[in-house]
XYZ file of C-alpha atoms in Angstrom:
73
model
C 1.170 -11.696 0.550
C 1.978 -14.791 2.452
C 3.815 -12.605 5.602
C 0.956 -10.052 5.973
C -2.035 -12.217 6.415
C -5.159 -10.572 5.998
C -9.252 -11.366 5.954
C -11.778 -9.554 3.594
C -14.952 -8.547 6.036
C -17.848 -7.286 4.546
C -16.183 -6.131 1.396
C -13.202 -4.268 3.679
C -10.318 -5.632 3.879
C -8.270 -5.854 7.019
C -4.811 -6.887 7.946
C -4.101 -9.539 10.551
C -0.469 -9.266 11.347
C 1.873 -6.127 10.260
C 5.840 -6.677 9.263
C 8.009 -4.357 10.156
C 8.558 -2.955 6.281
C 5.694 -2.131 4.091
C 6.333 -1.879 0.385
C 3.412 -0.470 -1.436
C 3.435 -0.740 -5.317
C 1.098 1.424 -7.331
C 0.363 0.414 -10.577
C -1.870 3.339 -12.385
C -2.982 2.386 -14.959
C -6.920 2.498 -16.614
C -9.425 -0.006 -17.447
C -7.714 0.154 -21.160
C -4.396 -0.283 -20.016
C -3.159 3.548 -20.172
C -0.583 4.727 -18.040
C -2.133 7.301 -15.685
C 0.272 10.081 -15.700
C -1.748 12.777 -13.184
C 0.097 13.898 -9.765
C -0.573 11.938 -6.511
C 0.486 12.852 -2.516
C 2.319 10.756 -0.966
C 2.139 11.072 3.152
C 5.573 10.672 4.878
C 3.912 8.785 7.729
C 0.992 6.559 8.042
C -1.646 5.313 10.330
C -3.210 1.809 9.246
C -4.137 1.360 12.470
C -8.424 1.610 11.420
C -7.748 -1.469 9.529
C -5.923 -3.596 12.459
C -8.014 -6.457 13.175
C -6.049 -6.582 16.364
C -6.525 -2.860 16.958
C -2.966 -2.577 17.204
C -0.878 0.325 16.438
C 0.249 -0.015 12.912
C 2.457 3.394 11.874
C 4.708 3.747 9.263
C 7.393 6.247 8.137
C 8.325 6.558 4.154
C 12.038 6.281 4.296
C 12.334 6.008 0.478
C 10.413 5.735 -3.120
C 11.436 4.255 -6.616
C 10.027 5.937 -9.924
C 10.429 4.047 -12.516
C 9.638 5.968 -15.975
C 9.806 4.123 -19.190
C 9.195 0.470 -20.646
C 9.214 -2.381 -18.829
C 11.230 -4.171 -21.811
């Protein structure tokens, strides 16, 4: 994404500069295209400050989520 630069380093990838939003979109699906339909935890705050290349203190807070169930047509 053009406002969260980031470099790949030795197959990791770290972030360069944080916004003050993060929007994370999980799309779970398999290799064959099958929706994945098994439980996942979601954290309702989180540290990505390991993968700073800054070292900076990135935390975030959810504040909300969107499930969509269904087609996309």
């Amino acid at each position: 994404h053009p406002g969260c630069p980031n470099v790949n380093v030795g197959g990791m990838r770290y972030f360069v500069e944080m916004q003050d939003v993060l929007v994370i979109h999980l799309k779970r699906f398999n290799e064959e295209g099958q929706k994945n339909f098994s439980s996942i935890g979601i954290p309702t705050k989180m540290d990505l400050s390991a993968w700073s290349m800054k070292k900076e203190q990135l935390s975030y807070e959810l504040r909300s989520i969107v499930l969509h169930m269904g087609s996309s047509i």
